Coordinates of C-alpha atoms in Angstrom, one line a residue:
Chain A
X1 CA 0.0 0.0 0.0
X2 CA 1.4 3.3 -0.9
X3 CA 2.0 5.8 1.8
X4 CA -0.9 8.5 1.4
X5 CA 1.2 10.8 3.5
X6 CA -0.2 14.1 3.6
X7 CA 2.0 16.4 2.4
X8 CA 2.4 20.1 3.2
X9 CA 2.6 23.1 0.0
X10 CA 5.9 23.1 -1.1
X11 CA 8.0 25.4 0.0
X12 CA 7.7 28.9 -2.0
X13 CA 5.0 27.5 -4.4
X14 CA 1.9 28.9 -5.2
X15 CA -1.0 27.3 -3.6
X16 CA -2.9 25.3 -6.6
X17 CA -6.5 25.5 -6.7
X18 CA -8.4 23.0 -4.5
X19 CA -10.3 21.2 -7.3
X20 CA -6.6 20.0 -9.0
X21 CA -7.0 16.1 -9.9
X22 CA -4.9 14.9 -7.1
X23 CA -1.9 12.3 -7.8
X24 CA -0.3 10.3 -4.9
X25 CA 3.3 9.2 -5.3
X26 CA 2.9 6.0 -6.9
X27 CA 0.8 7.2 -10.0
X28 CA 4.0 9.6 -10.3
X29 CA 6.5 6.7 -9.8
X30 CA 4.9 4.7 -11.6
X31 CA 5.3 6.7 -15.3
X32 CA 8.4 7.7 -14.0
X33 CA 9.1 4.0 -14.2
X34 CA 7.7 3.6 -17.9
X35 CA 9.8 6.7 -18.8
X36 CA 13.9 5.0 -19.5
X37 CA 16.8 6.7 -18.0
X38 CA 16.8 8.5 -14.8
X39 CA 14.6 11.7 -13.7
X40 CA 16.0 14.0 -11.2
X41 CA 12.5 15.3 -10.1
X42 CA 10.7 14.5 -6.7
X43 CA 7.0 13.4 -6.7
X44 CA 6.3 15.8 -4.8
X45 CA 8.2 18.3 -7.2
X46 CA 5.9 16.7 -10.3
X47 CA 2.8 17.0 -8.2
X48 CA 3.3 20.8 -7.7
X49 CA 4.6 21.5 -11.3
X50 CA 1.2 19.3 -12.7
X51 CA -1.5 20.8 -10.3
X52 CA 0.2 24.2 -11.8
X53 CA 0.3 23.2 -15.3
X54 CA -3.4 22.0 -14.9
X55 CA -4.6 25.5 -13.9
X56 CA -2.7 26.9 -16.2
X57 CA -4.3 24.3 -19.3
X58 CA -8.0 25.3 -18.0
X59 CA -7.1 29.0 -18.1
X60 CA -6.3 28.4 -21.6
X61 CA -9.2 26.4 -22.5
X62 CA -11.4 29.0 -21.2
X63 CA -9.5 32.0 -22.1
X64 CA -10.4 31.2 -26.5
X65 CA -14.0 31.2 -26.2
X66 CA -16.8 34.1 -26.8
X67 CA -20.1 33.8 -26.5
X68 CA -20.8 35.0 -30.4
X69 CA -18.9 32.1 -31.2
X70 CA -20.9 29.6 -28.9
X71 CA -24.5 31.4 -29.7
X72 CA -26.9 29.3 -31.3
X73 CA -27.8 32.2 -34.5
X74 CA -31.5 32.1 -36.3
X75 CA -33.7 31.4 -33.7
X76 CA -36.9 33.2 -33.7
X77 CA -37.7 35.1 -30.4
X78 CA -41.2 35.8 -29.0
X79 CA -43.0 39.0 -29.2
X80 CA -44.1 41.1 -26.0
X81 CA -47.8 40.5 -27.1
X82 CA -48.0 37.6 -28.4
X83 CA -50.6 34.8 -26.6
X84 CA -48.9 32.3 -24.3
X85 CA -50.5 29.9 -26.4
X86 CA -48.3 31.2 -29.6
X87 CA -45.5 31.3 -27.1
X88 CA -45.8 28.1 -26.4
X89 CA -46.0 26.9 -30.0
X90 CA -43.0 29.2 -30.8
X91 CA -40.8 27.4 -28.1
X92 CA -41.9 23.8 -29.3
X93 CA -41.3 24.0 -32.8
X94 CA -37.9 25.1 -31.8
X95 CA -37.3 22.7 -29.1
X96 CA -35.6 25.4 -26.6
X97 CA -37.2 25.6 -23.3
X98 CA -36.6 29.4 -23.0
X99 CA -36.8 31.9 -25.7
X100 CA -35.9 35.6 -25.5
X101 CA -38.9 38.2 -25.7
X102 CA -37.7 41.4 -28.4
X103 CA -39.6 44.6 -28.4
X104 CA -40.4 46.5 -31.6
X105 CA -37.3 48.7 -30.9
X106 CA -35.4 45.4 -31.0
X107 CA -34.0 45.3 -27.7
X108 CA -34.5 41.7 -25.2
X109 CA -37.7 42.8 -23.2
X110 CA -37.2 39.9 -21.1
X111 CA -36.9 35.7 -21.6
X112 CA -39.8 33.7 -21.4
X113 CA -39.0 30.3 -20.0
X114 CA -41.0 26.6 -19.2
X115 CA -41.1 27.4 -15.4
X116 CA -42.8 31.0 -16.4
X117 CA -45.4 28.8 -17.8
X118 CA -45.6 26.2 -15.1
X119 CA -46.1 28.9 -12.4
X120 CA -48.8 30.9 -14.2
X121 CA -51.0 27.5 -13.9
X122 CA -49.9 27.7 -10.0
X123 CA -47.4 24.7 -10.4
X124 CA -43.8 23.8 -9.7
X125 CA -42.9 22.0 -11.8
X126 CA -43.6 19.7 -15.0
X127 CA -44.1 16.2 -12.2
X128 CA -46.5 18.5 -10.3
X129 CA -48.6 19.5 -13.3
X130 CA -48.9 15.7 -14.1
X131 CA -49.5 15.1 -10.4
X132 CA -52.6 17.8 -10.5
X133 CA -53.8 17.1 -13.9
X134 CA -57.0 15.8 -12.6
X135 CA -57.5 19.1 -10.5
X136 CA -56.4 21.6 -12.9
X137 CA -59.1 24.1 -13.1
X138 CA -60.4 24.7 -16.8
X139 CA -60.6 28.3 -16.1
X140 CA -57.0 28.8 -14.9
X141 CA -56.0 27.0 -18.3
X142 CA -58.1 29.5 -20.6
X143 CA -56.3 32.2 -18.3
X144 CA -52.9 31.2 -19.0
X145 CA -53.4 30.4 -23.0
X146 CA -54.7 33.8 -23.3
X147 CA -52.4 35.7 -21.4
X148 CA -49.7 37.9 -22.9
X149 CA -46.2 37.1 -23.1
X150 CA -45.0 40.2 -21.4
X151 CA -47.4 39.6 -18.4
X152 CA -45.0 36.1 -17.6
X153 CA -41.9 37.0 -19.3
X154 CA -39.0 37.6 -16.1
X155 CA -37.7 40.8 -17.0
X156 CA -35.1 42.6 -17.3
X157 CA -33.3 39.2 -18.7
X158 CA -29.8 38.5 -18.2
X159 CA -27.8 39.2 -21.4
X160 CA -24.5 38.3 -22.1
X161 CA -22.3 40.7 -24.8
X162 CA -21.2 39.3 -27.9
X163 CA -17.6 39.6 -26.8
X164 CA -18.4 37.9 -23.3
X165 CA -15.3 35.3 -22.2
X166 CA -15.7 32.3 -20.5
X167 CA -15.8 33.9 -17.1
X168 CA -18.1 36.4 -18.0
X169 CA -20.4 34.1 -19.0
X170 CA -19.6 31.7 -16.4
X171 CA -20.4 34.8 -13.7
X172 CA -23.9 35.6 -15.8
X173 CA -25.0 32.0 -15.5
X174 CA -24.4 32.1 -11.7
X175 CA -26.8 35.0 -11.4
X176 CA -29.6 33.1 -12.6
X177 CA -31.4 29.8 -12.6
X178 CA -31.9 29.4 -16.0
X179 CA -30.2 27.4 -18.9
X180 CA -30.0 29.6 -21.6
X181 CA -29.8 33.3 -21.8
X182 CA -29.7 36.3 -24.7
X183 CA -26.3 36.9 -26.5
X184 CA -26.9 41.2 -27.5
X185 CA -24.8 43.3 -29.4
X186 CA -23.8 47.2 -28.6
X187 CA -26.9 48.5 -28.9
X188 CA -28.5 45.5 -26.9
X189 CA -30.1 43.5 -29.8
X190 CA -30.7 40.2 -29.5
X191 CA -27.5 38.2 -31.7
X192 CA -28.8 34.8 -30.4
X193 CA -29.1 32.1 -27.9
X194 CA -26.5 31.1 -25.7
X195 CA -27.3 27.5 -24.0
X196 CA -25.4 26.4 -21.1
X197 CA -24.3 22.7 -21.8
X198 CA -23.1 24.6 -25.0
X199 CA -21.0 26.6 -22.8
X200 CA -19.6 23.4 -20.8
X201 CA -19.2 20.9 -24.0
X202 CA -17.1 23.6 -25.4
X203 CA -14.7 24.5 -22.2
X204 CA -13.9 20.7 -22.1
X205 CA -14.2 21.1 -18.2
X206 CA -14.6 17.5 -18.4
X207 CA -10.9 16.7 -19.7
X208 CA -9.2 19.2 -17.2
X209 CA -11.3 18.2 -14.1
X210 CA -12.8 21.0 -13.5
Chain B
X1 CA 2.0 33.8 13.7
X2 CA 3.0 32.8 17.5
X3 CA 6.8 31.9 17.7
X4 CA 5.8 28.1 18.2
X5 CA 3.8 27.9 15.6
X6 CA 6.7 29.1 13.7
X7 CA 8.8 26.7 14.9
X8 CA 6.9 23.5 14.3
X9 CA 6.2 24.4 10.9
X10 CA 9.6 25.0 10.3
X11 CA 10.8 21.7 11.7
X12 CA 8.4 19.7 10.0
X13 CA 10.2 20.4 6.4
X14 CA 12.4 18.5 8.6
X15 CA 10.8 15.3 8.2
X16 CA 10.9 15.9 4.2
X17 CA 7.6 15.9 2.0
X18 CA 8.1 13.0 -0.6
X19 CA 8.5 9.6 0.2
X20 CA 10.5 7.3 -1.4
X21 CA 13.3 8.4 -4.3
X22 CA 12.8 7.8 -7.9
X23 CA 12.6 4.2 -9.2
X24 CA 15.9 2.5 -9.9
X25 CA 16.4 2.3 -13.1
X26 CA 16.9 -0.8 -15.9
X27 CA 19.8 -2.7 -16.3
X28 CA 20.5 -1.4 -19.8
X29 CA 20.3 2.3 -18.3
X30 CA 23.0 1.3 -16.1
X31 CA 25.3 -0.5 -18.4
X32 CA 24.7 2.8 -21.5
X33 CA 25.9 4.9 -18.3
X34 CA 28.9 2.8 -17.4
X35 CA 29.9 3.0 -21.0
X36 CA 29.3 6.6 -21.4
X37 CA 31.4 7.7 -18.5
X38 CA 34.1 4.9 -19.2
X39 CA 34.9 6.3 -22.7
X40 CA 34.3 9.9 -22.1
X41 CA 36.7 9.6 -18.7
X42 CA 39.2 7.8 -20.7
X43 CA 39.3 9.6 -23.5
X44 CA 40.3 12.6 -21.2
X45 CA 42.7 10.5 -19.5
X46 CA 44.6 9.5 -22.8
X47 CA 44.6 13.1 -24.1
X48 CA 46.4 14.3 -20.7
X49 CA 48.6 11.7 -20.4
X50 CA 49.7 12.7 -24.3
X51 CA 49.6 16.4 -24.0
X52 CA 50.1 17.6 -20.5
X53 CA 52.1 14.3 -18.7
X54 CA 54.7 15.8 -15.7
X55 CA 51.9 18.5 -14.8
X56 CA 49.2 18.7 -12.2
X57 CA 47.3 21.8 -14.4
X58 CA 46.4 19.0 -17.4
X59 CA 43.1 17.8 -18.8
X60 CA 41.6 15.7 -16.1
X61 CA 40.2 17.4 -13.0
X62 CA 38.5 15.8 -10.4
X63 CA 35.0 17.1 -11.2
X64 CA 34.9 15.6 -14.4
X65 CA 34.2 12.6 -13.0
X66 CA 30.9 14.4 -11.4
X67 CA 30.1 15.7 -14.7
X68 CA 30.6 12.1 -16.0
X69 CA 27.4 11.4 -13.4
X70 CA 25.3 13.5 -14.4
X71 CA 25.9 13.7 -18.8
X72 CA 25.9 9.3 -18.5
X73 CA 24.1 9.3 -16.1
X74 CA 20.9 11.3 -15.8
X75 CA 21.2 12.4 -19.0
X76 CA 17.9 14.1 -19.0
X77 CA 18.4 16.3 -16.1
X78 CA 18.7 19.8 -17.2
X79 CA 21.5 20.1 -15.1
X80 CA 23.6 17.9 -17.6
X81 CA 22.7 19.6 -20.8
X82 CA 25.2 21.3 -22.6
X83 CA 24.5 25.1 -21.3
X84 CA 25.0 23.8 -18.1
X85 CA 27.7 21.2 -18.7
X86 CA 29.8 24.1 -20.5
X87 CA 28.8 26.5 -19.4
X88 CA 28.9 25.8 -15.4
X89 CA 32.5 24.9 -15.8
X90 CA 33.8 27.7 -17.3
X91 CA 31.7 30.3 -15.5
X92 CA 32.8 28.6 -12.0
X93 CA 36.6 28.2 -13.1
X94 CA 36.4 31.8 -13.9
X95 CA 35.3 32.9 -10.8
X96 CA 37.7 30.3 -8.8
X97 CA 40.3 32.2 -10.7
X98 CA 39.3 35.2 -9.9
X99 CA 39.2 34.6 -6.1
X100 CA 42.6 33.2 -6.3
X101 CA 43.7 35.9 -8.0
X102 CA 42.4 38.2 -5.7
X103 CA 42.5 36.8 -2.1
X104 CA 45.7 34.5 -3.1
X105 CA 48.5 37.3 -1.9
X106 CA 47.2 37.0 1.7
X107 CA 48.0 34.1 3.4
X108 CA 46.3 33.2 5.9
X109 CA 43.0 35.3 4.6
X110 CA 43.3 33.4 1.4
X111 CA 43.0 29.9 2.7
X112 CA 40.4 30.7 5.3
X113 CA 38.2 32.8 2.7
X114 CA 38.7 31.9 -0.9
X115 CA 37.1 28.6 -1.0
X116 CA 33.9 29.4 0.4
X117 CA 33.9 32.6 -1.8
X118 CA 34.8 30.7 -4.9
X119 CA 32.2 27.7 -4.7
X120 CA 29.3 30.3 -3.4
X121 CA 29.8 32.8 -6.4
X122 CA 30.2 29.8 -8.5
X123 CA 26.7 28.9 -7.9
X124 CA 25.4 32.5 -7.4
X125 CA 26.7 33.0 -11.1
X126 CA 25.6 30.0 -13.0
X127 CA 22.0 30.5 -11.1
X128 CA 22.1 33.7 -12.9
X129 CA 23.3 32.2 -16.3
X130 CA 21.0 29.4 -15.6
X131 CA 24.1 27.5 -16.2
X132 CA 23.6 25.7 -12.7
X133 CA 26.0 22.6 -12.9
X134 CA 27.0 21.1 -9.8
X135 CA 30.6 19.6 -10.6
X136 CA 30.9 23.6 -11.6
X137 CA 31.1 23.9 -8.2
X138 CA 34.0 21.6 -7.3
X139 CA 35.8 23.3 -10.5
X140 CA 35.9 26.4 -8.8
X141 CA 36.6 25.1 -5.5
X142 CA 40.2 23.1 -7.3
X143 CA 41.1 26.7 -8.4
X144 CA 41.5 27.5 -5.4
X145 CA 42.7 24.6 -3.3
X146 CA 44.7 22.9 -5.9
X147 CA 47.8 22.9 -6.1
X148 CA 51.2 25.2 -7.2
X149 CA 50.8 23.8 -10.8
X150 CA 46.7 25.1 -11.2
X151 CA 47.5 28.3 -9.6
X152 CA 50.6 29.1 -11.9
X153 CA 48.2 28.3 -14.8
X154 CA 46.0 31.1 -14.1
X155 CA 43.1 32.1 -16.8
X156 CA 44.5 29.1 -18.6
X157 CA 42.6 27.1 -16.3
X158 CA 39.6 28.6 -17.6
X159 CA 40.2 27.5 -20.6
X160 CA 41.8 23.8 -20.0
X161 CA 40.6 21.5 -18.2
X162 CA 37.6 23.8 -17.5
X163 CA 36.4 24.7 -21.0
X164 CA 38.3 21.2 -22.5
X165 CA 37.3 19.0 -20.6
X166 CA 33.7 19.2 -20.3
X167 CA 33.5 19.7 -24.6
X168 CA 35.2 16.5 -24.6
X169 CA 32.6 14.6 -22.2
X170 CA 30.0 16.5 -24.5
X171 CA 31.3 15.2 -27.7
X172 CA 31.6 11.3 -25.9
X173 CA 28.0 12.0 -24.9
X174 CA 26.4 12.9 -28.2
X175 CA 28.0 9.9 -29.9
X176 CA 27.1 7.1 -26.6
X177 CA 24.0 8.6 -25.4
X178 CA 21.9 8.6 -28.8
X179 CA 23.2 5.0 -29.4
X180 CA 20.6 3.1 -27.9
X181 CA 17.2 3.9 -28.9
X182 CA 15.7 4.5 -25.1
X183 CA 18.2 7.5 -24.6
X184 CA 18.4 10.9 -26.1
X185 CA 20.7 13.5 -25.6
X186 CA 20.5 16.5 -25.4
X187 CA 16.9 17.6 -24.5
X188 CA 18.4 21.3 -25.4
X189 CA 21.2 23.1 -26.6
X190 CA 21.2 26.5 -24.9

């Protein structure tokens, strides 16, 4: 059994972040064993130098992207007085489960979402509609089709800029439940869609172990 | 931080943070490095006792043979490339030089000071030339402490065994070490 000693910071290094995939000394001796010749390095040495190199291969993953570039272009947003009903359609046909609401000036009014439409019919969530199905008042259906979409919409929404970086859009994310949010240009017109398993497929967080 | 506090944490770097060295390496590792250091240190040997037999100031200085560790050795290291190899010679004989030259007309003074002097500024310098060699250190160090023969030579020294000797163990090294197809030297240049 290898000695899982723990180990202090070394000496003058820079404390790694805390989510760093962690190596104990035998994974290191062991490649240092597949590797001919001899290695001056400690493990401990590697361990720092890796945990460092790892932060800094993240920082470069992230650093490339923008959110123009990750945007999902052409989508067709709702409009602040269309029906819920149309909404609804709108966001089906599409198969997003939020779409951004843009005014006649073009600017994003606000984002309409599923939950928007789940709580106008006094519900939580999709299992609890099911779960009340039998009980669902008619009446507070027909209320809810014919509503308008900037009665339900959450507004102001959360925009990202076109020229948004990884943490920026990271930060924006945090600051709301939702999984998508508005991409806008300059002069705050809607560019596109940015979804947020979009965002993580394309930082690979997955391969650096984030 | 309370004064114990500093104390325990700076007694347990005492204890060491890794455990275990690295892994021993194969048996053909260790006979490429026997043969590495056996030609290079002989081809140094032969060329002395040709060129510069009757004299302690020749070709063949003792920290050769450290050098021989690290270029056969653990030819990887970046301490054994040939910046350093080169490089940490010659920097550190100059400066052994240079101490002898200037503390060597004080006896007394000179024994007591210049080695420390020389071996510390040897490192100070190739740290800053990142030319960090150790067996620089014991070149500058022989400057010093050596004998009538090796201080007579003066900025010769520099030149052989310091700057001789080491190309010589560099040549030996490009020709052994790239031999067998598990080795490669060098990793770099400069």
């Amino acid at each position: 059994m290898p000695d899982q000693r723990k180990t202090g910071p070394l000496p003058g290094a820079q404390q790694p972040p805390a989510d760093a995939f962690e190596l104990d000394d035998e994974d290191v001796l062991d490649a240092m064993r597949q590797i001919p010749g001899y290695l001056d390095i400690s493990t401990e040495d590697f361990r720092a130098i890796y945990r460092l190199a790892h932060a800094h291969a993240r920082q470069r993953l992230l650093r490339g992207l923008r959110a123009a570039e990750l945007m999902r272009t052409g989508i067709r947003p709702l409009a602040p007085d269309s029906s819920l009903h149309d909404a609804a359609e709108c966001l089906v046909q599409q198969g997003l489960k939020a779409l951004p609401v843009v005014a006649a000036d073009g600017s994003v009014a606000g984002m309409l979402t599923e939950n928007d439409f789940l709580g106008c019919l006094g519900v939580r969530s999709v299992l609890d509609l099911l779960l009340r199905l039998d009980a669902a008042a008619p009446a507070d259906v027909a209320r809810c089709r014919d509503a308008r979409v900037s009665a339900l919409m959450s507004a102001p929404a959360i925009c990202v800029a076109e020229q948004a970086r990884a943490p920026e859009m990271l930060r924006a994310f945090r600051r709301h439940a939702g999984r998508s949010m508005p991409v806008i240009d300059a002069d705050g017109r809607l560019r596109g869609l940015l979804l947020r398993k979009d965002l993580l497929h394309a930082a690979h967080l997955d391969d650096v172990g984030a | 931080m309370s004064l114990r506090r500093s104390c325990s944490r700076y007694f347990s770097k005492w204890r060491g943070t890794t455990r275990g060295s690295p892994p021993r390496v194969s048996s053909a590792e260790v006979l490429w490095s026997w043969v590495g250091a056996f030609v290079g240190i002989a081809l140094v040997t032969w060329l002395n006792t040709r060129w510069f037999s009757g004299t302690d100031a020749g070709l063949l200085i003792g920290s050769l043979g450290a050098s021989a560790v690290l270029v056969y050795g653990a030819a990887r290291s970046p301490l054994a490339q040939p910046r350093n190899l080169v490089g940490g010679h010659v920097l550190s004989a100059l400066v052994g030089v240079g101490c002898w030259q200037l503390l060597g007309h004080w006896p007394g003074v000179a024994e007591l000071l210049a080695p420390g002097l020389a071996v510390a500024s040897a490192i100070a310098l190739m740290h800053l030339t990142r030319t960090l060699h150790p067996p620089g250190g014991a070149t500058a160090l022989i400057a010093v402490i050596g004998s009538e023969d090796i201080h007579a030579a003066g900025l010769w020294y520099v030149l052989i065994p310091a700057g001789l000797g080491p190309t010589l163990l560099l040549g030996v090294a490009l020709v052994v070490n790239n031999l067998p197809a598990t080795r490669r030297y060098p990793e770099t240049w400069w």
